[in-house]
Amino acid sequence: MLVLSNVSLQDPIPLRPTRLGSLYGTRRYEEIRIDLHGWMNYFGIALKYNDAVELDHWLRRRIRMCYWKQWCRAKKRIGELIKLGAPRYHAILTGLSRKGYWHLAKTLSTNCGLSNEFLEKQRLTSIRTLWIGIHYPAKAR
């Protein structure tokens, strides 16, 4: 967990992408984007690059976990992963797994199906990109 100025950066972020509720639609991602821009404008100057990358990885894994939780049944999980482009064999193995949501959010098939490109198409903002925009503005390049 990243701590900066006695305030955890990961505490306010999970309030939006909760494990319950729908992640479909751009409204959810818009709320996350607004929160991230606010936090990066406040903490971005003092945040190290490696911490920004680590927080970005954590957020993407959290989003993948929310999708996994949303797909309640194994049949739905397998179908969604295959539809999103995950390898069929790995999608079946992952879909039938009884491990926890957080563990399964880091598997090969979940990362292939819910890839970074998919999350970017859903308009999820990258913390790493925001950090680069703060520390290396376009005017200075």
Backbone as a ProteinNet text record, in pm:
[ID]
protein_1_A
[PRIMARY]
MLVLSNVSLQDPIPLRPTRLGSLYGTRRYEEIRIDLHGWMNYFGIALKYNDAVELDHWLRRRIRMCYWKQWCRAKKRIGELIKLGAPRYHAILTGLSRKGYWHLAKTLSTNCGLSNEFLEKQRLTSIRTLWIGIHYPAKAR
[TERTIARY]
84.5	0	88.9	57.4	135.4	83	173.4	133.3	209.9	138.8	199.6	131.4	207.5	154.2	50.3	78.3	-11.5	-150	-162.8	-288.8	-262.8	-339.4	-321.3	-384.7	-311.9	-366.2	-466.7	-460.1	-549.1	-680.9	-692.8	-817.3	-934.1	-920.1	-1037	-1072.6	-976.9	-1004	-1103.3	-1097	-1192.8	-1336.9	-1360.9	-1498.4	-1581	-1518.2	-1591.5	-1604.9	-1494.4	-1512.8	-1534.3	-1645.7	-1672.1	-1693.3	-1683	-1701	-1846.9	-1934.9	-2076.4	-2115	-2217.2	-2263.2	-2201.6	-2261.4	-2221	-2102.7	-2012.9	-1901.8	-1927.7	-2037.6	-2066	-2110.3	-2084.3	-2120.4	-2004.7	-2005.8	-1894.6	-1907.1	-2023.9	-2041.4	-1946.8	-1930.7	-1843.3	-1698.7	-1654.2	-1517.3	-1498.1	-1602.8	-1594.6	-1574.7	-1643.4	-1625.5	-1483.1	-1430.9	-1293.7	-1195.5	-1219.2	-1130.1	-1126.8	-1241.9	-1248.1	-1171	-1190.6	-1117.7	-967.1	-924.8	-781.3	-718.2	-787.6	-733.6	-719.9	-818.5	-809.9	-693.8	-676.5	-567.4	-431.5	-422.8	-293.6	-259.1	-358	-329.4	-284.4	-332.8	-296.1	-164.5	-150.2	-33.7	71.3	39.5	124.4	265.8	285.7	419.6	510.2	458.7	541.3	549.5	472.5	467.9	585.6	654.5	764.3	707.2	787.7	742.3	707.4	793.9	769.2	641.4	613.6	489.4	367.6	381.3	271	243	349.5	332.5	269.9	315.9	260.8	112.6	77.2	-62.3	-147.4	-90	-159.9	-188.2	-88.7	-108.4	-217.1	-213.4	-311.9	-453.5	-469.9	-601.9	-655.7	-570.7	-615.2	-654	-577.6	-611.6	-743.2	-766.2	-891.1	-1010.8	-993.2	-1099.9	-1128	-1020.3	-1038	-1109.4	-1077.2	-1143.4	-1292.6	-1326.9	-1467.7	-1544.1	-1481.2	-1544.8	-1563.6	-1461.1	-1467.8	-1580.6	-1596	-1702.9	-1839.6	-1844.6	-1970.2	-2018.3	-1925	-1960.6	-1974.6	-2092.5	-2112.4	-2088.3	-2132.6	-2126.7	-2006.7	-1961.7	-1846	-1873.9	-1994.3	-2029.3	-2019.8	-2065.7	-2059.2	-1914	-1833.1	-1692.7	-1618.1	-1638.8	-1571.1	-1614.9	-1744	-1796.2	-1744.4	-1742.5	-1694.6	-1545.8	-1466.7	-1323.1	-1294.9	-1365	-1345.4	-1390.4	-1503	-1552.6	-1454.1	-1383.7	-1287	-1150.7	-1133.6	-1010.7	-910.9	-949.1	-857.6	-846.5	-732.8	-720.3	-824.7	-887.8	-1000.6	-963.4	-851.3	-810.1	-788.4	-717.1	-689.7	-817.2	-907.5	-1034.1	-1116.4	-1116.2	-1191.1	-1128.1	-994.8	-927.6	-953.2	-943	-962.9	-1109.2	-1199.8	-1342.5	-1391.7	-1331.5	-1372.5	-1297.9	-1201	-1121.1	-1205.6	-1173.8	-1245.2	-1159.9	-1054	-969.9	-1041.6	-985.8	-1049.7	-1044.2	-1126.9	-1136.6	-1003.8	-937.8	-812.8	-705.1	-699.9	-602.4	-630.3	-755.6	-791.3	-781	-776.5	-761.7	-622.3	-529.5	-392.6	-354.9	-450	-419.6	-400.4	-344	-315.4	-442.2	-544.3	-665.6	-738.2	-736.9	-800.6	-725.8	-592.8	-514.2	-522	-544	-562.3	-700.2	-801.9	-937.5	-961.3	-931.6	-948	-812.7	-762.8	-629.2	-627.7	-508	-494.4	-562.4	-556.8	-623.1	-774.7	-829.3	-972.6	-1010.2	-929.6	-959.4	-944.2	-849.8	-836.9	-957.1	-1009.6	-1130.4	-1249.2	-1247.5	-1352.6	-1329.2	-1223	-1186.4	-1134.8	-1062.1	-996.3	-866.1	-846.1	-727.4	-610.3	-493.4	-372	-305.5	-274.1	-206.7	-66.9	-1.9	131.8	128.5	28.4	15.7	-8.6	-91.2	-114.6	13.7	93	218.5	314.4	324.5	412.8	365	234.5	180.9	210.7	218.2	248.1	397	481.9	625.4	695.9	639.6	698.6	590	548.9	440	480.7	380.7	405.7	479.9	461.5	529.1	679.5	722.2	864.6	937.2	863.8	929.1	973.5
-117.7	0	123.9	217.4	339.2	442.1	500.4	600.9	728.3	838.7	967.4	1070.7	1140.7	1242.1	1183.2	1063.5	994	968.5	976.8	948.8	839.3	734.9	625.3	661	637.6	665.4	560.1	442	335.8	334.9	408.7	407.7	472.4	592.9	653.4	591.1	529.1	476.8	361.7	266.6	156.4	196.5	320.3	360.3	359.2	387.1	388.5	249.2	178.5	46.4	-61	-55.9	-153.8	-290.6	-392.4	-528	-554.2	-472.9	-487.2	-379.5	-403	-303.9	-325.4	-263.4	-284.8	-197.6	-255.2	-178.8	-140.4	-185.4	-153.8	-9.3	47.3	185.6	277.9	390.4	483.5	567.5	568.7	651.5	609.1	477.9	426.7	468.4	452.6	490.4	641.5	716	861.8	904.3	837.8	868.2	835.1	721.3	683.8	784.7	825.9	922	1055.3	1101.7	1227.9	1215.8	1104.3	1082.4	1076.5	1004.9	991.7	1125	1203.6	1334.6	1422.8	1417.4	1496	1453.4	1321.3	1272.2	1298.4	1285.3	1309.9	1458.3	1544.6	1687.5	1724.9	1651.8	1681.8	1615.3	1484.8	1408.5	1389	1423.4	1387.9	1440.4	1558.7	1617.4	1535.1	1488.1	1416.2	1266.1	1217	1073.7	1032.6	925.3	872.6	793	781.3	710.9	565.3	497.1	356.1	338.1	432.1	425.1	447	536.6	560.2	435.8	368.8	245.9	136.5	124.2	23.4	49.6	174.8	210.7	185.2	208.1	181.6	32.2	-51.2	-196.3	-239.6	-181.9	-217.2	-181.2	-62.6	-18.3	-108.9	-144.2	-231.9	-369.9	-419.5	-549	-539.6	-428.6	-407.2	-404.7	-339.8	-335.3	-475.8	-551.5	-689.4	-774.6	-751.7	-825.1	-791.8	-665.6	-625.8	-693.2	-700.9	-773.1	-919.8	-979.1	-1120.8	-1145.2	-1056.7	-1067.3	-1051.8	-965.8	-938.7	-1059.6	-1134.8	-1256.6	-1368.6	-1391	-1478.9	-1626.3	-1676.3	-1819.4	-1854.7	-1978.4	-2024.8	-2018.2	-2053.2	-2050.1	-1908.2	-1812.1	-1671.5	-1625	-1663.3	-1623.7	-1678.5	-1806	-1868.4	-1801.8	-1782.1	-1720	-1579.1	-1500	-1361.8	-1357.2	-1442.8	-1443.7	-1484.9	-1585.7	-1628.4	-1518.7	-1453.9	-1346	-1228.6	-1204.9	-1095	-1132.5	-1256.5	-1293.5	-1373.6	-1425.5	-1508.3	-1646.5	-1714.1	-1850.4	-1942.6	-2024.1	-2107	-2198.3	-2267.5	-2361.2	-2289.3	-2177.8	-2103.2	-2039.3	-1997.4	-1939.5	-2043.8	-2167.1	-2273.6	-2304.5	-2316.5	-2344.7	-2234.4	-2110.1	-1997.8	-1986.4	-2006	-1994.7	-2098.2	-2216.4	-2322.8	-2318.6	-2229.7	-2221.1	-2169.3	-2214.9	-2171.4	-2079.8	-2029.4	-1936.7	-1802.7	-1714	-1586.2	-1490.6	-1387	-1289.3	-1218.6	-1180	-1106.1	-1192.6	-1318.8	-1410	-1429.4	-1449	-1475.4	-1351.1	-1233	-1110.6	-1097.3	-1183.6	-1174.4	-1293	-1373.4	-1490.2	-1450.5	-1542.9	-1518.1	-1488.6	-1569.7	-1550.8	-1421.5	-1384.3	-1258.8	-1140.3	-1146.7	-1037.4	-1033.4	-1148.4	-1148.8	-1095.6	-1138.6	-1094.8	-949.9	-917.5	-780.2	-709.6	-698	-642.6	-492.1	-436	-291.6	-218.1	-274.9	-213.5	-210.8	-319.5	-323.8	-216.8	-204.8	-105.5	36.3	58	190	221.2	120	140.4	174.7	125	156.8	292.9	361.4	496.6	500.7	396.6	399	476.9	574.7	658.6	587.9	599.3	540.2	638.1	591.3	675.4	709.9	615.2	638.7	754.3	756.4	863.7	997.8	998.5	1122.6	1171.7	1078	1114.8	1177.3	1118	1172	1310.5	1329.7	1460.6	1567.7	1528.9	1625.5	1657.7	1555.8	1576.3	1618.7	1585.5	1622.7	1681.9	1805.4	1864.8	1884.1	1891.8	1903	2032.1	2137.6	2264.9	2253.6	2168.2	2156	2063.6	1984.8	1889.7	1953.7
0	0	0	-85.4	-96	3.2	79.2	176.6	147.4	139.2	110.5	199.6	278.3	369.1	464.1	514.8	607.2	548.2	417	350	247.9	254.1	159.9	26.4	-81.3	-213.5	-257.2	-198	-241	-165	-57.7	18.4	-55.8	-113	-176.1	-310.3	-379.2	-512.4	-509.8	-414.1	-419.9	-392.6	-349.6	-323.5	-451.1	-564	-690.7	-751.9	-779.6	-840.6	-735.4	-668.6	-564	-625.4	-544	-593.2	-627	-577.1	-608.5	-708.6	-781.9	-877.3	-1014.5	-1111.1	-1249.4	-1286.8	-1364.9	-1420.5	-1564.6	-1621	-1759.7	-1771.3	-1884.7	-1907.6	-1876.8	-1941.7	-1925.8	-1799.9	-1736.7	-1617.3	-1505.4	-1485.3	-1379.5	-1406.2	-1530.5	-1564.9	-1558.1	-1588.4	-1578.5	-1432.8	-1339.8	-1197.5	-1152.2	-1197.1	-1162.3	-1220	-1344.8	-1410.7	-1335.6	-1291.6	-1217.2	-1086.2	-1014.5	-889.5	-912.9	-1017.2	-1044.9	-1081.2	-1162.7	-1197.9	-1074.2	-985.7	-863	-775.1	-756.5	-673	-735.3	-866.6	-931.5	-930	-940.4	-930.6	-789.8	-689.6	-551.5	-511.8	-542.2	-499.1	-608	-731.4	-844.5	-837.8	-783.2	-776.5	-686.2	-575.1	-477.7	-505.5	-600	-627.6	-715.2	-675.7	-756.5	-873.4	-979.8	-1099.3	-1068.2	-995.2	-964.1	-882.8	-793.4	-716.3	-806.1	-904.6	-998.1	-1081.7	-1126	-1204.4	-1118.6	-993.9	-903.2	-875.4	-855.3	-831.3	-955.5	-1073.3	-1198.6	-1214.3	-1182	-1187.1	-1088.7	-969.9	-868.3	-914.6	-974.4	-1018.8	-1129.3	-1224.9	-1333.3	-1280	-1184.1	-1125.1	-1048.4	-982.3	-909.1	-1005.5	-1119.8	-1219.7	-1272.9	-1300.6	-1347.9	-1242.9	-1116.6	-1009.4	-1005.6	-1028.4	-1028.5	-1142.1	-1259.9	-1370	-1333.3	-1272.8	-1236.9	-1137.2	-1042	-943.1	-1010.2	-1110.3	-1178.6	-1258.9	-1313.8	-1386.7	-1283.6	-1233.1	-1117.4	-1145.6	-1257.9	-1285.7	-1373.1	-1360.6	-1437.9	-1588	-1628.8	-1771	-1826.8	-1750.7	-1792.7	-1799.7	-1701.8	-1699	-1819.8	-1847.6	-1961.5	-2091.4	-2107.3	-2229.4	-2250.4	-2144.2	-2155.9	-2188.9	-2125	-2152.6	-2296.7	-2345.5	-2484.3	-2580.1	-2548.2	-2633	-2637.2	-2527.6	-2521.8	-2579.2	-2622.1	-2691.3	-2610.7	-2497.3	-2418.5	-2483	-2467.6	-2520.6	-2456.9	-2539.4	-2494.7	-2378	-2389	-2284.6	-2151.3	-2155.2	-2032.1	-1976.5	-2066.4	-2020.6	-1944.7	-1993.1	-1925.4	-1790.1	-1786.8	-1659.3	-1557	-1601.4	-1509.8	-1468.6	-1562.8	-1533.3	-1434.1	-1435.4	-1343.8	-1210.8	-1198.7	-1076.8	-960.6	-842.2	-722.1	-634.9	-691.8	-616	-602.7	-523.3	-496.6	-614.6	-607.8	-715.4	-738.8	-629.6	-641.2	-706.6	-672.1	-731.7	-881	-916.4	-1055.6	-1143.1	-1082.1	-1160.7	-1219.9	-1178.7	-1227.8	-1316.6	-1357.8	-1439.3	-1585.6	-1662.6	-1803.7	-1882.5	-1864	-1943.8	-1907	-1781.5	-1742	-1800.4	-1799.5	-1856.1	-2008.1	-2072.5	-2218.6	-2255.2	-2182.4	-2212	-2173.7	-2050.8	-2001.5	-2010.6	-2130.9	-2153.4	-2129	-2128.6	-2112.8	-2228	-2348.7	-2463.6	-2443.4	-2388.9	-2360.9	-2258.5	-2153.8	-2050.6	-2104.3	-2196.2	-2257.8	-2346.2	-2415.7	-2496	-2407.2	-2284.1	-2187.9	-2122.4	-2163.6	-2120.2	-1976.7	-1936.4	-1806.3	-1819.7	-1735.1	-1740.3	-1674.9	-1735	-1680.6	-1583.9	-1464.8	-1365.7	-1413.7	-1481.5	-1536.4	-1637.6	-1724.6	-1823.2	-1755	-1651.3	-1576.9	-1511	-1455.4	-1390.4	-1491.5	-1609.2	-1713.3	-1755.5	-1765.5	-1801.6	-1698.2	-1570.9	-1464.9	-1460.7	-1468.7	-1452.4	-1580.5	-1695.1	-1823.5	-1912.2	-1882.9	-1960.8	-2107.1	-2194	-2337.8	-2372.1	-2294.2	-2321.4	-2301.9	-2209.2	-2178	-2275.6	-2352	-2443.4	-2569.3
[MASK]
+++++++++++++++++++++++++++++++++++++++++++++++++++++++++++++++++++++++++++++++++++++++++++++++++++++++++++++++++++++++++++++++++++++++++++++

